[in-house]
Coordinates of C-alpha atoms in Angstrom, one line a residue:
M1 CA 0.0 0.0 0.0
Q2 CA 1.5 3.3 -1.0
Q3 CA 1.7 5.8 1.8
F4 CA 3.2 9.1 2.7
C5 CA 5.3 9.3 5.8
C6 CA 2.9 11.5 7.8
C7 CA 5.4 14.0 9.1
F8 CA 8.2 14.0 6.6
G9 CA 6.5 13.5 3.3
S10 CA 8.6 10.5 2.0
R11 CA 6.7 7.8 0.1
T12 CA 6.9 4.2 0.9
D13 CA 5.4 1.2 -0.9
K14 CA 5.7 -1.2 2.0
V15 CA 2.9 -2.6 4.2
S16 CA 2.8 -0.8 7.5
P17 CA 4.1 -2.8 10.5
G18 CA 0.7 -2.3 12.2
E19 CA -1.1 -4.2 9.5
S20 CA 1.4 -7.1 9.6
F21 CA 1.1 -7.2 13.4
D22 CA -2.7 -7.2 13.2
L23 CA -2.7 -10.2 10.8
V24 CA -0.2 -12.1 13.0
L25 CA -2.5 -11.7 16.0
I26 CA -5.6 -12.7 14.2
I27 CA -3.9 -15.7 12.6
Y28 CA -2.7 -16.7 16.1
C29 CA -6.2 -16.6 17.5
M30 CA -7.6 -18.5 14.6
A31 CA -5.0 -21.2 15.0
F32 CA -6.1 -21.8 18.6
G33 CA -9.8 -21.0 18.1
D34 CA -12.9 -22.5 16.6
I35 CA -15.8 -20.2 15.7
Y36 CA -18.3 -23.0 16.4
R37 CA -17.3 -22.9 20.1
I38 CA -19.2 -19.7 20.3
I39 CA -22.0 -20.6 17.8
N40 CA -22.7 -24.1 19.1
G41 CA -21.0 -24.3 22.5
Y42 CA -19.0 -27.2 23.8
D43 CA -19.5 -29.8 26.5
D44 CA -17.4 -30.7 29.6
C45 CA -14.9 -32.6 27.4
A46 CA -14.4 -29.6 25.1
N47 CA -16.3 -31.4 22.3
V48 CA -18.1 -28.8 20.1
C49 CA -21.8 -29.6 19.7
G50 CA -22.9 -30.4 16.2
R51 CA -19.3 -31.1 15.1
D52 CA -17.0 -34.1 14.6
N53 CA -14.2 -33.3 17.1
R54 CA -10.5 -34.2 16.9
P55 CA -9.1 -36.1 19.8
D56 CA -6.6 -34.7 22.3
Q57 CA -4.1 -36.7 24.3
S58 CA -4.4 -34.5 27.4
L59 CA -8.1 -35.3 27.6
P60 CA -9.3 -38.9 26.8
C61 CA -13.0 -38.1 26.4
K62 CA -12.3 -35.4 23.8
G63 CA -12.7 -36.4 20.2
A64 CA -16.3 -37.6 20.2
D65 CA -18.6 -37.2 17.2
R66 CA -21.3 -34.7 18.2
T67 CA -22.7 -34.1 14.7
D68 CA -26.3 -35.2 15.7
E69 CA -26.1 -33.5 19.1
K70 CA -26.5 -29.9 18.0
Y71 CA -27.7 -28.2 21.2
L72 CA -25.9 -27.3 24.4
L73 CA -27.5 -27.9 27.7
V74 CA -26.0 -26.3 30.8
E75 CA -27.1 -27.6 34.2
E76 CA -26.2 -26.1 37.5
S77 CA -25.1 -28.5 40.2
G78 CA -23.8 -25.8 42.6
G79 CA -23.4 -22.1 43.1
T80 CA -20.0 -21.8 41.4
E81 CA -18.9 -21.7 37.8
S82 CA -16.9 -24.9 38.2
A83 CA -20.1 -26.7 39.3
L84 CA -21.8 -26.1 35.9
H85 CA -22.3 -29.2 33.8
R86 CA -22.2 -28.8 30.0
M87 CA -23.5 -31.5 27.7
C88 CA -24.6 -31.8 24.1
V89 CA -28.1 -33.0 23.4
T90 CA -30.0 -34.0 20.3
D91 CA -33.3 -32.2 21.0
C92 CA -34.2 -29.7 23.7
E93 CA -37.9 -30.5 23.5
E94 CA -37.1 -34.0 24.9
I95 CA -35.9 -32.4 28.1
E96 CA -38.6 -31.4 30.4
G97 CA -38.9 -27.6 30.9
F98 CA -36.4 -26.6 28.1
K99 CA -36.7 -25.3 24.6
P100 CA -34.1 -24.5 21.8
F101 CA -32.8 -21.0 21.4
L102 CA -29.6 -20.1 19.4
N103 CA -28.3 -23.7 19.6
R104 CA -28.8 -23.7 23.4
C105 CA -31.4 -25.2 25.6
I106 CA -33.0 -22.6 27.8
R107 CA -35.8 -23.0 30.3
K108 CA -39.3 -22.3 29.1
N109 CA -40.2 -20.3 32.2
N110 CA -37.2 -18.0 32.2
P111 CA -37.7 -14.6 33.9
A112 CA -37.2 -12.5 30.7
E113 CA -40.0 -14.4 29.0
D114 CA -42.3 -14.0 32.0
V115 CA -41.6 -10.2 32.1
A116 CA -42.4 -9.9 28.4
T117 CA -45.6 -11.8 28.8
R118 CA -46.8 -9.8 31.9
T119 CA -45.9 -6.4 30.4
G120 CA -47.4 -7.2 27.0
L121 CA -44.1 -6.8 25.1
R122 CA -44.6 -10.0 23.2
N123 CA -47.9 -8.8 21.8
F124 CA -46.4 -5.3 21.2
F125 CA -43.6 -6.7 19.0
Q126 CA -46.1 -8.8 17.1
E127 CA -48.4 -5.9 16.5
V128 CA -45.5 -3.6 15.5
S129 CA -44.4 -6.2 12.9
E130 CA -47.9 -6.3 11.5
D131 CA -48.0 -2.4 11.4
L132 CA -44.6 -2.3 9.5
E133 CA -45.8 -4.9 7.0
G134 CA -49.0 -3.0 6.4
C135 CA -47.2 0.4 6.0
Q136 CA -44.5 -0.7 3.6
R137 CA -45.7 1.4 0.6
E138 CA -46.2 4.5 2.8
M139 CA -42.8 4.2 4.3
L140 CA -41.2 3.9 0.8
W141 CA -43.0 7.1 -0.2
L142 CA -41.8 8.8 2.9
A143 CA -38.2 7.7 2.3
A144 CA -38.5 9.2 -1.2
T145 CA -40.0 12.4 0.4
A146 CA -36.9 12.6 2.7
F147 CA -34.6 12.5 -0.3
A148 CA -36.6 15.1 -2.1
L149 CA -36.8 17.4 0.9
S150 CA -33.0 17.1 1.4
L151 CA -32.4 18.1 -2.2
L152 CA -34.9 20.9 -1.9
T153 CA -33.0 22.1 1.2
L154 CA -29.7 22.2 -0.6
L155 CA -31.4 24.1 -3.5
L156 CA -32.7 26.7 -1.0
L157 CA -29.4 27.0 0.6
R158 CA -27.9 27.8 -2.7
V159 CA -30.6 30.1 -4.1
L160 CA -31.6 31.9 -0.9
P161 CA -28.8 31.5 1.6
G162 CA -29.0 35.1 2.8
L163 CA -32.7 35.0 3.5
I164 CA -32.4 31.7 5.3
V165 CA -29.5 32.8 7.5
W166 CA -31.0 36.1 8.5
L167 CA -34.4 34.6 9.1
V168 CA -32.7 32.1 11.5
L169 CA -30.8 34.9 13.2
V170 CA -34.0 37.0 13.5
A171 CA -35.8 34.0 14.9
V172 CA -33.1 33.5 17.5
V173 CA -33.2 37.1 18.6
V174 CA -37.0 37.1 18.8
A175 CA -37.0 33.9 20.8
C176 CA -34.3 35.2 23.2
T177 CA -36.2 38.5 23.6
A178 CA -39.5 36.8 24.2
G179 CA -38.1 34.4 26.7
T180 CA -36.4 37.3 28.6
L181 CA -39.5 39.3 28.7
W182 CA -41.5 36.4 29.9
L183 CA -39.1 35.8 32.7
W184 CA -39.3 39.4 33.8
F185 CA -43.1 39.3 33.8
K186 CA -43.0 36.1 35.7
W187 CA -40.7 37.6 38.3
R188 CA -43.0 40.7 38.6
Y189 CA -46.0 38.5 38.9
E190 CA -44.4 36.5 41.7
S191 CA -43.2 39.6 43.5
E192 CA -46.7 41.2 43.4
Q193 CA -48.3 38.0 44.7
L194 CA -45.8 37.7 47.5
S195 CA -47.4 38.7 50.8
A196 CA -45.6 40.2 53.8
V197 CA -45.9 37.0 55.8
A198 CA -44.7 34.8 53.0
G199 CA -42.3 32.0 53.9
D200 CA -38.7 31.6 52.9
S201 CA -39.6 29.1 50.1
A202 CA -41.8 31.7 48.4
R203 CA -39.1 34.4 48.6
M204 CA -36.5 32.0 47.3
R205 CA -38.8 31.1 44.4
M206 CA -39.2 34.8 43.6
N207 CA -35.5 35.4 43.8
N208 CA -34.9 32.4 41.4
W209 CA -37.1 34.0 38.8
L210 CA -35.1 37.2 39.2
Y211 CA -31.8 35.4 38.7
Y212 CA -33.2 33.6 35.6
A213 CA -34.4 36.9 34.2
I214 CA -31.0 38.6 34.8
A215 CA -29.2 35.6 33.2
A216 CA -31.5 35.6 30.2
T217 CA -31.1 39.4 29.8
V218 CA -27.3 39.0 29.8
A219 CA -27.5 36.2 27.3
T220 CA -29.8 38.1 25.0
L221 CA -27.5 41.2 25.1
I222 CA -24.6 39.0 24.2
V223 CA -26.4 37.4 21.3
L224 CA -27.4 40.9 20.0
L225 CA -23.8 42.2 20.4
V226 CA -22.3 39.1 18.7
I227 CA -24.7 39.5 15.7
L228 CA -24.0 43.2 15.5
V229 CA -20.2 42.7 15.6
M230 CA -20.3 39.6 13.3
R231 CA -22.6 41.1 10.7
K232 CA -19.9 41.4 8.0
R233 CA -18.6 37.9 8.7
I234 CA -22.1 36.6 8.5
K235 CA -22.2 38.0 5.0
L236 CA -19.1 35.9 4.3
V237 CA -21.0 32.8 5.6
V238 CA -23.9 33.6 3.2
Q239 CA -21.4 33.8 0.3
L240 CA -19.7 30.6 1.3
F241 CA -23.1 28.9 1.3
K242 CA -23.6 30.2 -2.2
E243 CA -20.2 28.9 -3.4
A244 CA -20.9 25.5 -1.7
G245 CA -24.1 25.2 -3.6
K246 CA -22.3 26.0 -6.9
A247 CA -19.6 23.4 -6.1
I248 CA -22.2 20.7 -5.4
A249 CA -24.2 21.6 -8.5
S250 CA -21.0 21.2 -10.5
M251 CA -20.1 17.9 -8.8
P252 CA -23.4 16.3 -7.9
F253 CA -21.8 12.9 -7.3
L254 CA -20.3 14.3 -4.1
L255 CA -23.7 13.6 -2.5
A256 CA -23.0 9.9 -3.0
E257 CA -19.9 9.9 -0.9
P258 CA -21.7 9.3 2.4
V259 CA -23.4 6.3 0.9
V260 CA -20.0 4.8 0.0
T261 CA -18.8 5.6 3.5
F262 CA -21.8 4.0 5.1
V263 CA -21.4 0.8 3.1
T264 CA -17.7 0.7 3.8
I265 CA -18.2 1.2 7.6
A266 CA -20.9 -1.5 7.5
A267 CA -18.3 -3.9 6.0
V268 CA -15.8 -2.8 8.7
I269 CA -18.4 -3.6 11.4
V270 CA -19.1 -7.0 9.9
L271 CA -15.3 -7.8 9.9
Y272 CA -14.9 -6.6 13.4
L273 CA -17.7 -8.8 14.6
Y274 CA -16.3 -11.8 12.7
F275 CA -12.8 -11.3 14.1
T276 CA -14.3 -10.8 17.6
V277 CA -16.0 -14.1 17.4
W278 CA -12.8 -15.8 16.4
I279 CA -10.9 -14.0 19.2
E280 CA -13.5 -14.9 21.8
S281 CA -13.5 -18.6 20.7
A282 CA -9.7 -18.8 21.0
G283 CA -8.1 -20.4 24.1
M284 CA -5.8 -23.0 25.4
L285 CA -7.4 -26.3 26.6
V286 CA -7.2 -26.6 30.4
V287 CA -8.3 -29.7 32.3
E288 CA -9.8 -29.0 35.7
S289 CA -9.8 -31.1 38.8
N290 CA -13.2 -32.6 38.1
N291 CA -12.0 -33.9 34.8
S292 CA -14.0 -31.2 32.9
A293 CA -12.2 -29.0 30.4
K294 CA -12.5 -25.4 29.2
Y295 CA -10.6 -23.0 27.0
V296 CA -8.7 -20.3 28.7
K297 CA -7.1 -17.3 26.9
D298 CA -3.5 -16.5 27.3
S299 CA -2.0 -13.0 27.5
T300 CA -1.6 -12.8 23.7
M301 CA -5.3 -13.5 23.1
L302 CA -6.4 -11.0 25.8
F303 CA -4.2 -8.4 24.1
T304 CA -5.7 -9.3 20.7
R305 CA -9.1 -8.5 22.1
W306 CA -8.2 -4.9 22.8
Y307 CA -6.1 -4.6 19.7
N308 CA -9.1 -5.6 17.6
L309 CA -11.1 -2.8 19.2
L310 CA -8.4 -0.3 18.5
A311 CA -8.2 -1.5 14.9
F312 CA -12.0 -1.2 14.5
L313 CA -11.9 2.4 15.8
W314 CA -9.0 3.1 13.5
F315 CA -10.6 1.7 10.4
C316 CA -13.8 3.6 11.0
Q317 CA -12.0 6.9 11.4
F318 CA -9.9 6.0 8.3
V319 CA -13.0 5.5 6.2
I320 CA -14.4 8.8 7.4
G321 CA -11.1 10.5 6.8
C322 CA -11.0 9.2 3.2
Q323 CA -14.4 10.7 2.6
H324 CA -13.2 14.1 3.9
M325 CA -10.1 13.9 1.7
V326 CA -12.0 13.0 -1.4
I327 CA -14.5 15.9 -0.9
A328 CA -11.8 18.3 0.0
G329 CA -9.7 17.4 -3.0
A330 CA -12.6 17.7 -5.4
V331 CA -13.8 21.0 -4.0
A332 CA -10.3 22.4 -3.9
G333 CA -9.8 21.4 -7.5
W334 CA -13.1 23.2 -8.4
F335 CA -12.1 26.3 -6.5
F336 CA -8.7 26.7 -8.1
T337 CA -10.0 26.1 -11.6
R338 CA -10.5 29.4 -13.3
N339 CA -12.5 28.0 -16.2
K340 CA -15.2 25.9 -14.5
A341 CA -16.3 24.6 -17.9
A342 CA -13.0 22.8 -18.2
L343 CA -13.3 21.2 -14.8
G344 CA -13.0 17.6 -16.0
S345 CA -13.5 14.9 -13.4
P346 CA -12.4 16.4 -10.0
I347 CA -13.9 13.5 -8.0
V348 CA -12.0 10.9 -10.0
R349 CA -8.8 12.9 -9.7
S350 CA -9.4 13.3 -5.9
Y351 CA -9.8 9.5 -5.6
G352 CA -6.6 9.0 -7.6
N353 CA -4.7 11.5 -5.4
L354 CA -6.0 9.8 -2.3
L355 CA -4.9 6.3 -3.4
R356 CA -1.6 7.5 -4.8
Y357 CA -0.4 10.0 -2.3
H358 CA -2.6 10.6 0.8
L359 CA -3.4 7.2 2.3
G360 CA -0.6 7.5 4.9
T361 CA -1.8 11.0 5.9
V362 CA -5.3 9.7 6.4
A363 CA -4.0 6.7 8.3
F364 CA -2.0 8.8 10.7
G365 CA -4.7 11.3 11.3
S366 CA -7.3 8.6 11.9
F367 CA -5.0 6.7 14.2
V368 CA -4.6 9.7 16.5
I369 CA -8.3 10.1 16.8
A370 CA -8.9 6.3 17.3
L371 CA -6.2 6.2 20.0
V372 CA -8.0 8.9 22.0
Q373 CA -11.3 7.0 21.6
F374 CA -9.5 3.8 22.7
I375 CA -8.2 5.5 25.8
R376 CA -11.7 6.7 26.6
A377 CA -13.0 3.2 26.2
L378 CA -10.3 1.9 28.6
L379 CA -11.0 4.6 31.1
K380 CA -14.7 3.9 31.0
L381 CA -14.0 0.2 31.7
L382 CA -11.8 1.2 34.5
M383 CA -14.5 3.4 35.9
H384 CA -17.0 0.5 36.0
T385 CA -14.4 -1.8 37.5
V386 CA -13.1 0.4 40.4
R387 CA -15.9 2.9 40.9
N388 CA -17.2 3.1 44.4
P389 CA -20.5 4.9 44.8
Q390 CA -19.5 6.0 48.2
N391 CA -16.2 7.6 47.0
R392 CA -17.3 10.8 45.2
V393 CA -13.8 12.0 44.7
T394 CA -12.9 9.1 42.5
T395 CA -16.1 9.4 40.5
F396 CA -15.5 13.1 40.0
L397 CA -11.9 12.5 38.8
F398 CA -13.0 9.9 36.4
D399 CA -15.8 12.2 35.0
C400 CA -13.3 15.0 34.6
C401 CA -10.9 12.7 32.7
Q402 CA -13.7 11.6 30.4
C403 CA -14.8 15.2 29.8
C404 CA -11.2 16.3 29.0
L405 CA -10.6 13.4 26.7
Q406 CA -13.9 14.0 24.9
C407 CA -13.1 17.7 24.4
F408 CA -9.6 16.7 23.2
E409 CA -11.1 14.2 20.8
R410 CA -13.5 16.8 19.3
F411 CA -10.6 19.2 18.9
L412 CA -8.6 16.6 17.1
Q413 CA -11.4 15.7 14.8
Y414 CA -11.9 19.3 13.8
L415 CA -8.2 20.0 13.4
T416 CA -7.7 16.7 11.5
R417 CA -10.5 17.5 9.1
N418 CA -9.0 20.9 8.3
A419 CA -5.6 19.3 7.9
Y420 CA -7.0 16.9 5.3
I421 CA -8.3 19.9 3.4
L422 CA -4.8 21.5 3.3
T423 CA -3.3 18.1 2.4
A424 CA -5.7 17.9 -0.5
M425 CA -4.8 21.4 -1.6
H426 CA -1.0 21.3 -1.2
G427 CA 0.0 17.7 -0.8
D428 CA 1.6 18.4 2.5
P429 CA 2.2 15.6 5.1
F430 CA -0.2 15.5 8.0
C431 CA 1.9 17.3 10.6
Q432 CA 2.7 20.2 8.4
A433 CA -0.9 20.4 7.2
G434 CA -2.2 20.3 10.7
R435 CA 0.2 23.1 11.7
N436 CA -0.8 25.2 8.7
A437 CA -4.5 24.5 9.4
F438 CA -4.1 25.6 13.0
R439 CA -2.4 28.8 11.9
L440 CA -5.1 29.6 9.3
L441 CA -7.9 28.9 11.8
T442 CA -6.3 31.1 14.5
S443 CA -5.6 33.9 12.0
N444 CA -9.3 33.8 11.0
A445 CA -10.8 33.2 14.5
L446 CA -13.7 35.5 14.1
R447 CA -14.6 34.1 10.6
V448 CA -14.3 30.6 11.9
F449 CA -16.6 31.4 14.8
A450 CA -19.1 32.8 12.4
I451 CA -19.0 29.7 10.3
N452 CA -19.1 27.3 13.2
S453 CA -21.9 29.1 15.0
V454 CA -24.2 30.5 12.3
G455 CA -23.4 28.0 9.6
D456 CA -23.6 24.9 11.7
F457 CA -26.8 26.1 13.4
V458 CA -28.4 26.7 10.0
L459 CA -27.4 23.2 8.9
V460 CA -28.8 21.7 12.1
L461 CA -32.1 23.5 11.4
A462 CA -32.0 22.2 7.9
K463 CA -31.9 18.7 9.3
V464 CA -34.7 19.4 11.7
F465 CA -36.8 20.8 8.7
V466 CA -36.3 17.6 6.7
V467 CA -37.2 15.4 9.7
V468 CA -40.3 17.4 10.8
A469 CA -41.6 17.8 7.3
T470 CA -41.2 14.1 6.6
V471 CA -43.0 13.2 9.8
L472 CA -45.8 15.6 9.1
V473 CA -46.4 14.1 5.7
G474 CA -46.2 10.7 7.3
M475 CA -48.8 11.5 9.8
E476 CA -51.2 12.4 7.0
L477 CA -50.4 9.2 5.1
I478 CA -50.4 6.8 8.0
Q479 CA -53.5 8.2 9.7
Q480 CA -55.5 7.2 6.6
K481 CA -54.3 3.6 7.0
A482 CA -56.9 1.5 8.9
G483 CA -56.1 -1.3 11.3
L484 CA -52.8 0.0 12.7
H485 CA -52.1 -0.8 16.4
H486 CA -49.1 1.6 16.9
P487 CA -48.9 4.2 14.1
Y488 CA -46.2 6.1 15.9
V489 CA -43.7 3.3 15.5
P490 CA -43.5 3.7 11.6
L491 CA -43.4 7.4 12.1
I492 CA -40.4 7.1 14.5
L493 CA -38.6 4.8 12.0
V494 CA -39.3 7.2 9.1
G495 CA -38.1 10.1 11.2
I496 CA -34.8 8.3 12.0
F497 CA -34.3 7.5 8.3
A498 CA -35.1 11.1 7.3
Y499 CA -32.5 12.3 9.8
L500 CA -29.8 10.0 8.4
V501 CA -30.6 11.1 4.9
A502 CA -30.5 14.8 5.8
H503 CA -27.3 14.2 7.9
C504 CA -25.6 12.6 4.9
F505 CA -26.5 15.5 2.6
M506 CA -25.6 18.2 5.2
T507 CA -22.3 16.5 6.0
V508 CA -21.2 16.9 2.4
Y509 CA -22.4 20.5 2.4
E510 CA -20.6 21.3 5.6
M511 CA -17.3 19.8 4.4
T512 CA -17.7 21.8 1.1
V513 CA -18.2 25.0 3.1
D514 CA -15.1 24.4 5.2
T515 CA -13.0 23.5 2.2
I516 CA -14.1 26.6 0.3
F517 CA -13.3 28.7 3.4
L518 CA -9.8 27.4 3.7
C519 CA -9.3 27.8 -0.1
F520 CA -10.5 31.4 0.3
C521 CA -8.0 32.0 3.1
E522 CA -5.1 30.5 1.1
D523 CA -6.1 32.6 -2.0
C524 CA -6.0 35.7 0.2
E525 CA -2.5 34.8 1.4
S526 CA -0.9 33.8 -1.8
N527 CA -2.5 36.3 -4.2
D528 CA -3.1 40.0 -4.2
G529 CA -5.7 40.2 -6.9
I530 CA -3.6 42.5 -9.1
T531 CA -0.2 41.1 -10.0
R532 CA -1.4 37.6 -9.0
P533 CA -5.1 37.3 -9.8
Y534 CA -7.4 35.7 -7.3
Y535 CA -9.0 32.3 -7.9
M536 CA -12.1 33.2 -5.9
S537 CA -15.4 34.3 -7.4
R538 CA -16.5 37.9 -7.7
G539 CA -18.8 37.4 -4.7
L540 CA -15.9 36.4 -2.4
M541 CA -13.7 39.2 -3.7
E542 CA -16.0 41.7 -1.9
F543 CA -14.5 40.5 1.4
V544 CA -10.9 41.2 0.6
Q545 CA -8.9 44.3 0.2
N546 CA -8.1 45.5 -3.3
S547 CA -11.4 43.9 -4.4
K548 CA -12.3 46.8 -6.7
K549 CA -8.8 46.9 -8.2
A550 CA -8.8 43.1 -8.5
L551 CA -12.1 43.2 -10.3
A552 CA -10.9 45.9 -12.6
V553 CA -7.5 44.4 -13.4
G554 CA -8.2 40.7 -13.2
G555 CA -11.9 40.7 -14.3
D556 CA -11.0 39.3 -17.7
S557 CA -8.1 37.1 -16.7
R558 CA -10.1 34.3 -15.0
T559 CA -9.6 31.8 -17.8
G560 CA -7.7 28.6 -18.2
T561 CA -7.6 25.6 -16.0
T562 CA -6.2 24.8 -12.6
N563 CA -2.5 24.1 -12.1
Q564 CA -1.3 20.7 -13.1
A565 CA 0.3 20.4 -9.6
L566 CA -3.2 20.4 -8.1
R567 CA -4.3 17.7 -10.6
D568 CA -1.4 15.6 -9.4
G569 CA -2.3 16.0 -5.7
K570 CA 0.6 18.5 -5.1
A571 CA 0.6 22.0 -3.9
W572 CA -1.2 24.3 -6.3
A573 CA 0.9 27.2 -4.9
A574 CA 4.2 25.3 -5.2
V575 CA 4.6 26.5 -8.8
N576 CA 4.8 30.1 -7.5
K577 CA 6.6 29.4 -4.3
P578 CA 7.1 32.6 -2.3
T579 CA 10.5 34.1 -1.5
G580 CA 11.8 34.5 2.0
E581 CA 10.5 38.0 2.3
Q582 CA 7.1 36.9 1.0
Q583 CA 7.0 34.1 3.5
Q584 CA 7.5 36.6 6.3
Q585 CA 4.6 38.6 5.0
R586 CA 2.3 35.6 4.7
A587 CA 1.8 35.4 8.5
T588 CA 0.2 38.9 8.5
A589 CA -1.6 38.6 5.1
I590 CA -4.9 37.6 6.6
S591 CA -4.9 40.6 8.9
E592 CA -4.8 42.8 5.7
T593 CA -8.1 41.4 4.6
V594 CA -11.4 43.1 5.4
D595 CA -13.1 41.4 8.3

């Protein structure tokens, strides 16, 4: 597998040591494991039920043919685990009080079944299955409605982004103001109703309303002040939404990226479960004092269990990182192409650049995030192991560690995603791209705040719009269906599906906006609009200095195609590499733009 060395940029065609180590561990567990030990179970002599077993010299009774005895029966002869008696049987129905379930014989009057019968859960699931079968056509129509509404939302975000953004901001201001006024009226009403002989509880309740009103007033003033100060940057958010709509319209197959990611992650989950079953079935045969046998894991197998979890988290983040890299590469190619009619196939080029150059970068970035997630999982297990409800200090420390790790993980995810964007633009290794991304984000902190607050809030409301509209349409369709026992269950499932569809569409839109924003920042740093024409559109030129001069001088020069370096996955700006003096000026170039 071709990879970049993540921090030094050198290429290597060798398989990474981590992959080889993972294969060795899995092969080791498969050599000492049998997947049917988990599926069918085994008896006291370690004979797998439903299988023809091989003999073992250390245990004379091992090696019996249990092909016809497919079910495992476990009987308790004491209160300890060693007192359990395991045997393979032909039919569970022949044993009084037992029935078959997943190749095991379980008691008919088990507590879980009794609870399901008494609470009506058994009838509930049967009625729900009947409802889902009767609403298949309506649910398909609602799924198509969710797709249509998601596409309509993207169209509105492209055509009317300014109206949508400002309507959202006005709605937020109105909601904050109305809530603040209601709290003040509530406090006044409580104070007027308070008598002179009122108790301490009534006075405390009145004071609480006063505190709530003061806090709401401060929050409302902060919101108004932020909107007032950020109004120019909000205009930039609106323009970025327009540009993102243009990019997706030019490359509509970008919307299929989440589907590819979903299918790939589903395959990763299946592989993880498959390897987990093999790992859990592995063990060394140990004969106990009562001549019964069981399989016990050694330290290597126990280590493989945790390593498999780390690999699963790593591969999931790797797949997500590949999606980010493909979208970033395609959008960056679109942005730095002057003649959009000669765009070609940016998605195909982005896939080629990913496979040829950037797999190592994505692997390293995804590993960092997966490692933090793995540490969080270990810490959570440790919490459940040593947590003492009486020791509040220990509980508080564990909760603080979890909170810090979660914040650090989210920071890494955000920084890594922006590092992928710069890697797609410049071909930089991960560490350098992460450093440059951090510099760009800190240099444009107010713009980043506007995008992450206003832009993300608008996208969240877009998801809510798709879900609510789909559910409302579903209520009209499903209410007309007669004979339904629980009509809300199909509506809940349709709402979940609508959210997933909207989330897939909005994820692409969000990544497109972030990529265009960083491309805009790079364009501001590397070009002046006069001697070096901007790549950005005329709408984005309004937010930089020299915009009028740039439009006058470079208005007719926006022809041609993007640099061949970008097509090859290398730095689009590497052709015109700045001199030493220009590199010193680049650190302050963003401050020269109009905020």
